[in-house]
mmCIF file of C-alpha atoms in Angstrom:
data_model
loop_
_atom_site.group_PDB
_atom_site.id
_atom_site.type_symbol
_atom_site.label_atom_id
_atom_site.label_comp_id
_atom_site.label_asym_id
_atom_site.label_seq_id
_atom_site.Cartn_x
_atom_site.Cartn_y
_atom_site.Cartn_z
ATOM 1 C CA UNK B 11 0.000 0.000 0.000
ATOM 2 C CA UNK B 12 1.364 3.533 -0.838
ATOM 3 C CA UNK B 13 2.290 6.182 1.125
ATOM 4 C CA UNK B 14 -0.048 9.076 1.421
ATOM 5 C CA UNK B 15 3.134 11.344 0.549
ATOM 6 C CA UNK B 16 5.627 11.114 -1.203
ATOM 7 C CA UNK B 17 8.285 13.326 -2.437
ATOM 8 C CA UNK B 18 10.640 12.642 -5.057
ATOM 9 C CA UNK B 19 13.342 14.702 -5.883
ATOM 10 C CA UNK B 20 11.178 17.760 -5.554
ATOM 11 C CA UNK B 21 12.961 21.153 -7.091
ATOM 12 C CA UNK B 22 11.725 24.919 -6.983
ATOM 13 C CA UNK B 23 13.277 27.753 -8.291
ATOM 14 C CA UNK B 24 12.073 31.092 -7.921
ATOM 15 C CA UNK B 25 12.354 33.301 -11.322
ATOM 16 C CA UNK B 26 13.455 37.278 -11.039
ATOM 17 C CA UNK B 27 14.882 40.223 -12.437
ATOM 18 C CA UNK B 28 17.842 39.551 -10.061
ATOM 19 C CA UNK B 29 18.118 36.243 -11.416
ATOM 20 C CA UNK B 30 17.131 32.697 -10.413
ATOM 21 C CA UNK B 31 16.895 31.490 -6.800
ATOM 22 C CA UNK B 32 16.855 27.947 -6.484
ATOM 23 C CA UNK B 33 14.655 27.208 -2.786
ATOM 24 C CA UNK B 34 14.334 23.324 -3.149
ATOM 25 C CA UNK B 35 17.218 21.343 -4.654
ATOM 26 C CA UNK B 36 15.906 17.681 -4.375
ATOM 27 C CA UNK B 37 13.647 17.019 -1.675
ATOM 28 C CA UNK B 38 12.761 13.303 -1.082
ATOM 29 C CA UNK B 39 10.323 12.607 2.037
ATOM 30 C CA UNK B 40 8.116 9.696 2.796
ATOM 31 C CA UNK B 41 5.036 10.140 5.001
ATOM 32 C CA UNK B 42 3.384 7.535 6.525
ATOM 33 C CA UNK B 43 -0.396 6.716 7.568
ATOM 34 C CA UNK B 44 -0.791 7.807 11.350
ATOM 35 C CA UNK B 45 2.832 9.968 11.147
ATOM 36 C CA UNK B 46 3.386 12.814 12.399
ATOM 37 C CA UNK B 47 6.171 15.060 11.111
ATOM 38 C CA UNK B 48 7.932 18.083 12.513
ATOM 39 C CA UNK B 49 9.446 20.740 9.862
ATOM 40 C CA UNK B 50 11.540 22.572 11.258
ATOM 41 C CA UNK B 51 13.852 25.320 9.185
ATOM 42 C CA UNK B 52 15.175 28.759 9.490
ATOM 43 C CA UNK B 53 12.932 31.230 7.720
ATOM 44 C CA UNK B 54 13.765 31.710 3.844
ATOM 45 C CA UNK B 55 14.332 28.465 3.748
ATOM 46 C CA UNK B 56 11.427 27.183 1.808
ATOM 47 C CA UNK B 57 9.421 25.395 4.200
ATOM 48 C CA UNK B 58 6.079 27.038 3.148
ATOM 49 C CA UNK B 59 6.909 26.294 -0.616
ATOM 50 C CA UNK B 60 7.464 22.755 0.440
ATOM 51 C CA UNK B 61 4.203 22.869 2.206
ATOM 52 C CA UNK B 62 2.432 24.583 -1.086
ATOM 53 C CA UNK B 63 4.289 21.649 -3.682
ATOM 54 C CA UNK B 64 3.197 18.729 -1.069
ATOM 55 C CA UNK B 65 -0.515 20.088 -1.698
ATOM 56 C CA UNK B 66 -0.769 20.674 -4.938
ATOM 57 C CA UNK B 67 -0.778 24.397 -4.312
ATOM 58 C CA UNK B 68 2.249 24.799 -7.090
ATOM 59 C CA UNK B 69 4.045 22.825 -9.568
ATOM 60 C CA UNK B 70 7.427 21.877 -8.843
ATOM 61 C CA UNK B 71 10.189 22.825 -11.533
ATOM 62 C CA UNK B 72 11.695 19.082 -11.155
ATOM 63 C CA UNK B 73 10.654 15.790 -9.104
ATOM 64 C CA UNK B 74 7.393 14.683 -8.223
ATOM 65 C CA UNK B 75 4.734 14.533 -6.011
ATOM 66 C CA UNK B 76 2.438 11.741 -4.934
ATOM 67 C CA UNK B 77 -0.657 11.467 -3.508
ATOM 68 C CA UNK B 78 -1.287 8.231 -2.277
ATOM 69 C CA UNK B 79 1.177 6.746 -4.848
ATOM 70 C CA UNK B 80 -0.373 8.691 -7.840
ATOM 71 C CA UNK B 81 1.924 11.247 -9.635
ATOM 72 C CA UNK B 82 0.511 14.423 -9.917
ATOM 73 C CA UNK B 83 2.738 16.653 -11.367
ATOM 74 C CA UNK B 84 1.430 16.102 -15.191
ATOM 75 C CA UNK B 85 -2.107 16.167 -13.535
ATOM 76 C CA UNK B 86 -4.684 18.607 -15.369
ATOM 77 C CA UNK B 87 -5.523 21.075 -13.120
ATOM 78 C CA UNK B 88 -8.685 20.401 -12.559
ATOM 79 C CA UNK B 89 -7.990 17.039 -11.260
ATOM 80 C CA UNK B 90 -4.965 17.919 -9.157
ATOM 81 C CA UNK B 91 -7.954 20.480 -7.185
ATOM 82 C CA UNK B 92 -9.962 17.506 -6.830
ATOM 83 C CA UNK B 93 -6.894 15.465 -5.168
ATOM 84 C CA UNK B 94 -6.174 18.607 -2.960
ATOM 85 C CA UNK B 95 -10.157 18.905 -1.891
ATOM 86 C CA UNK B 96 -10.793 15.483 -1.257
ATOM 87 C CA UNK B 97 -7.330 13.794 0.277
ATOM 88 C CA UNK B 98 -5.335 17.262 1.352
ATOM 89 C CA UNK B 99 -6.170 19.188 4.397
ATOM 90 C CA UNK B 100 -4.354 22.948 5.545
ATOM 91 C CA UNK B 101 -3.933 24.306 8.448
ATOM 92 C CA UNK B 102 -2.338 27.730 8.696
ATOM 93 C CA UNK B 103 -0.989 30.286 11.176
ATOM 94 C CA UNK B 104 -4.263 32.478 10.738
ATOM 95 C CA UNK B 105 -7.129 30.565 10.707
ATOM 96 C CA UNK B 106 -8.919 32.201 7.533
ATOM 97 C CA UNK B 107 -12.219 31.170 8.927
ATOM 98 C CA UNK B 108 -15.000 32.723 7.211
ATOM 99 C CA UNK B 109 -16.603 35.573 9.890
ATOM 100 C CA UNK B 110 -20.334 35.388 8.388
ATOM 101 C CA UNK B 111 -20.924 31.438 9.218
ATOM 102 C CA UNK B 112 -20.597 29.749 12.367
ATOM 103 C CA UNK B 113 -18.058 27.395 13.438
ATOM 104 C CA UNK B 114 -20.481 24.800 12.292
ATOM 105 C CA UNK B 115 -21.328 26.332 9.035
ATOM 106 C CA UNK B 116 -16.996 26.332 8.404
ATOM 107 C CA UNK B 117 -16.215 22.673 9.218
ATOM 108 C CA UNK B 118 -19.683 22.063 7.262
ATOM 109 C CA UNK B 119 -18.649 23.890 3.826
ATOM 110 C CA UNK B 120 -16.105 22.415 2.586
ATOM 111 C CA UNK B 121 -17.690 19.081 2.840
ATOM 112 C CA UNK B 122 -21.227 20.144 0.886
ATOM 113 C CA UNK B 123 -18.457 21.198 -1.924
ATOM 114 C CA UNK B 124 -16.913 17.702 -2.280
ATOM 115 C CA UNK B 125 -20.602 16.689 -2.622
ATOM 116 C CA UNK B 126 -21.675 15.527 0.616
ATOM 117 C CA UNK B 127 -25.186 16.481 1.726
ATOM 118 C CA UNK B 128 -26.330 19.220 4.469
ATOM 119 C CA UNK B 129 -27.484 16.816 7.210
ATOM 120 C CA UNK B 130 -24.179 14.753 6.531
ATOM 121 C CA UNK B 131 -22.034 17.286 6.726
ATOM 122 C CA UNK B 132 -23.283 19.016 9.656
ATOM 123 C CA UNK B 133 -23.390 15.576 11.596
ATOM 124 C CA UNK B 134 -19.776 15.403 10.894
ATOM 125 C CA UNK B 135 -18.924 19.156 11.726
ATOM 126 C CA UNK B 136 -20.262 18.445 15.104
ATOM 127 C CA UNK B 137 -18.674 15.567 15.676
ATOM 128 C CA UNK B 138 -15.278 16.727 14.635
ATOM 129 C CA UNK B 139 -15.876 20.117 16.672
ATOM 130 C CA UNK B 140 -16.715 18.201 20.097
ATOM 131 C CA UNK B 141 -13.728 16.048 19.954
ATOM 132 C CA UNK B 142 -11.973 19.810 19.984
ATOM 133 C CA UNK B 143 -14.007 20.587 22.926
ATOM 134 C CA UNK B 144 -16.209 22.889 20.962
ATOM 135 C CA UNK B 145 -19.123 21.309 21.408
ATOM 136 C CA UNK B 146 -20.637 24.184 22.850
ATOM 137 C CA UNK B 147 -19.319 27.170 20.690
ATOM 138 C CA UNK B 148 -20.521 25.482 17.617
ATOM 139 C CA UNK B 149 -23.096 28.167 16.606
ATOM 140 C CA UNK B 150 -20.874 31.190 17.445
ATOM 141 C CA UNK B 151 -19.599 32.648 14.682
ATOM 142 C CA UNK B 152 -15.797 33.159 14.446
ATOM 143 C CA UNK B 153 -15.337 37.128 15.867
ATOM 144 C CA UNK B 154 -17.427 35.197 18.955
ATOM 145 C CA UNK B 155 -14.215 32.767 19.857
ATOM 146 C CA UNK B 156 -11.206 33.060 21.110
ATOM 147 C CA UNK B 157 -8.037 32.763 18.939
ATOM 148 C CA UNK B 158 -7.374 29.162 20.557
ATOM 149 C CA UNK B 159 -10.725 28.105 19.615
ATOM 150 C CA UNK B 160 -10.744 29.806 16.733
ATOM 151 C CA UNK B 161 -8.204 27.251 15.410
ATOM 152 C CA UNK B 162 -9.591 24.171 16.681
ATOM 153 C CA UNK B 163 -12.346 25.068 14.079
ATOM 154 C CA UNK B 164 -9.704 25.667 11.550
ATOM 155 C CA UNK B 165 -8.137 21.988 12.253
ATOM 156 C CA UNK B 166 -11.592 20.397 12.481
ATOM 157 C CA UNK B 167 -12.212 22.005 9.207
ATOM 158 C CA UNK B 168 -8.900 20.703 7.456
ATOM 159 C CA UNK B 169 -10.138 17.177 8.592
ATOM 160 C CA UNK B 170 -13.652 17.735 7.556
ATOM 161 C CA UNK B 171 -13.351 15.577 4.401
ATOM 162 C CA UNK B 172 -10.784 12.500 6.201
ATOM 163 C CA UNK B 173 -7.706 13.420 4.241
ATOM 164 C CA UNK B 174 -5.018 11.174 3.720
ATOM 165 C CA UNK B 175 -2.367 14.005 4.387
ATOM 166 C CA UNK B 176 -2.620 17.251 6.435
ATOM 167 C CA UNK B 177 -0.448 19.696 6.188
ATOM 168 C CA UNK B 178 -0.096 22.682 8.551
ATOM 169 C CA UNK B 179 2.032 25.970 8.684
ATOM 170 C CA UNK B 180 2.687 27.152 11.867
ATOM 171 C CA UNK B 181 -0.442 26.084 13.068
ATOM 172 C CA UNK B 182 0.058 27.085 16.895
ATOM 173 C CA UNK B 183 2.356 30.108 15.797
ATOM 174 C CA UNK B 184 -0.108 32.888 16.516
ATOM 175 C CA UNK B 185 -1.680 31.394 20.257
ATOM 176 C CA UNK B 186 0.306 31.649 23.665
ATOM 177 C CA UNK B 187 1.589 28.855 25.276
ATOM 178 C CA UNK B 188 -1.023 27.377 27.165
ATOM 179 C CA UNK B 189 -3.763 27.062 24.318
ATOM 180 C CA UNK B 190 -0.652 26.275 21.744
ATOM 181 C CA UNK B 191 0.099 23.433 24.000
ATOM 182 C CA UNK B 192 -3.400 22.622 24.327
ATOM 183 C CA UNK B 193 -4.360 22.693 20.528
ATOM 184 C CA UNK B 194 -1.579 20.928 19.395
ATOM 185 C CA UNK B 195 -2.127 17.695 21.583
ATOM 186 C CA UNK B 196 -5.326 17.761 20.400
ATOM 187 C CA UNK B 197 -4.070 17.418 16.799
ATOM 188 C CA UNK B 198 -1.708 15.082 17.322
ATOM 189 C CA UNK B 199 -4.683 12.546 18.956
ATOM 190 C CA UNK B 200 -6.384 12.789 15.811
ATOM 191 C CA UNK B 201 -4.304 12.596 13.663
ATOM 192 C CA UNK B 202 -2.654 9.191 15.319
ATOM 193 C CA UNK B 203 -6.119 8.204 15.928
ATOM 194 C CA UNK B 204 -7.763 8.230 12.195
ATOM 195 C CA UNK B 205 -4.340 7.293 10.318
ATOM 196 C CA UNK B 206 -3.355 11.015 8.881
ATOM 197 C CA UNK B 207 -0.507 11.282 7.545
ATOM 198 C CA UNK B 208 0.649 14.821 8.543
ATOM 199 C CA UNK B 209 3.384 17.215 8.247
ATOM 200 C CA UNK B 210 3.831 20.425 10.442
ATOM 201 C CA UNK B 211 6.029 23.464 9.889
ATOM 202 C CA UNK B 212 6.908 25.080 13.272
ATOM 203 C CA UNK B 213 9.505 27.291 15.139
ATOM 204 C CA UNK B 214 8.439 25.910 18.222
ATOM 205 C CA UNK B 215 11.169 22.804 19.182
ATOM 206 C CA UNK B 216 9.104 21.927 22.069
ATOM 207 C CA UNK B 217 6.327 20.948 20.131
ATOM 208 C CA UNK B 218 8.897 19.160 17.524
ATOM 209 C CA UNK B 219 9.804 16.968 20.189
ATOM 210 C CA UNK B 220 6.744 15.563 20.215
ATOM 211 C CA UNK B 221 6.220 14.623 16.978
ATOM 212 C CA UNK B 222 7.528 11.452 15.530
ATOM 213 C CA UNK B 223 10.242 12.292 13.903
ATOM 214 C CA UNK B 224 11.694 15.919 13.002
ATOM 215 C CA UNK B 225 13.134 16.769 9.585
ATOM 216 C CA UNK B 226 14.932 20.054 8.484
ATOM 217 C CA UNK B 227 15.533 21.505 5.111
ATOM 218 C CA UNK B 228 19.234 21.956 4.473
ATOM 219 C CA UNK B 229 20.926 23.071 1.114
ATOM 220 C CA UNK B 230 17.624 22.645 -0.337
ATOM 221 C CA UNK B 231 17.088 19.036 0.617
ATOM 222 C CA UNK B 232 15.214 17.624 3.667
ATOM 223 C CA UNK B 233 17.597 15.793 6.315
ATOM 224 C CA UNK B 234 16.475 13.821 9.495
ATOM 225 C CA UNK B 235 17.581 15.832 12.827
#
């Protein structure tokens, strides 16, 4: 059975009037089901165009991607957004909820779009809220929670459709310590617990430690720490 993730000799160069900057130089990483992976890299570095190439978000200029041991890079685009929708989740530093629906209505939405139905989809935003401890806030809209809880709803909402992968950018990067410490272990629970394969960009070491393994991008290629 294939990986959820795989990356194969994946290259990036950024094109300018100063010339070419090369950010990835041959990035090969393996993700498994149920892993959880720490990213951790100076800034400039190209961790968030890693995280963008892993998702489908860009095209690399060399290598490949896969998606649960499907190729993607020659992928029309249209099918390489249906990938990303249906087996890709994000999770970013600002939770780019959307302020006029509800918590509910957010982890709701982006299910209804991959085709599931209203009652469905709102079963499962519920559920996936309450194992957040939102149980209770599920009606507020987002300027109504706090920023912790504000991106539980943003994680619930990445998992909304069961993706295969999950990728996250400084997830925990904008909340203090205490709710940072809080919302992370309650991603890493689900994510062990329903088999995502994920992979997390962060500054924060303490965190790193608890992830299963840490990698770091060095010279343009990922290497184990």
């Amino acid at each position: 059975m294939s990986d959820p993730l795989a990356l194969r000799g994946v290259a990036r160069t950024y094109r300018g009037e100063a010339g070419d900057l090369p950010v990835l130089r041959g990035v090969d990483l393996d993700l498994q089901a149920g892993e959880i992976v720490a990213l951790v890299a100076p800034s400039g570095t190209g961790k968030s165009t890693l995280l963008h190439l892993a998702g489908l978000l860009e095209r690399p200029d060399g290598g490949e991607v896969l998606i649960d041991g499907r190729a993607c890079g020659t992928l029309a685009d249209a099918e390489r957004t249906a990938i990303r929708r249906l087996r890709v989740g994000f999770v970013y530093q600002f939770h780019h909820l959307l302020a006029e629906f509800s918590a509910l209505e957010n982890v709701a939405l982006p299910q209804m779009i991959a085709g599931v139905g209203r009652r469905e989809a709102a079963d499962r935003a519920r559920a996936l809220l309450a194992s957040f401890g939102l149980a209770d806030r599920a009606s507020h809209l987002p300027g109504k929670l706090s920023g912790g809880e504000q991106q539980r709803v943003a994680i619930a909402r990445a998992l909304a459709n069961r993706p295969g992968v999950l990728l996250a950018d400084e997830p925990t990067g904008n909340l203090d310590v205490g709710t940072s410490d809080k919302v992370f272990g309650e991603l890493l629970k689900i994510v062990h617990d329903q088999g995502v394969a994920a992979l997390i960009a962060t500054h924060n070491t303490e965190l790193a430690r608890r992830m299963d393994r840490v990698v770091t991008l060095r010279d343009g290629r990922a290497v184990s720490v």
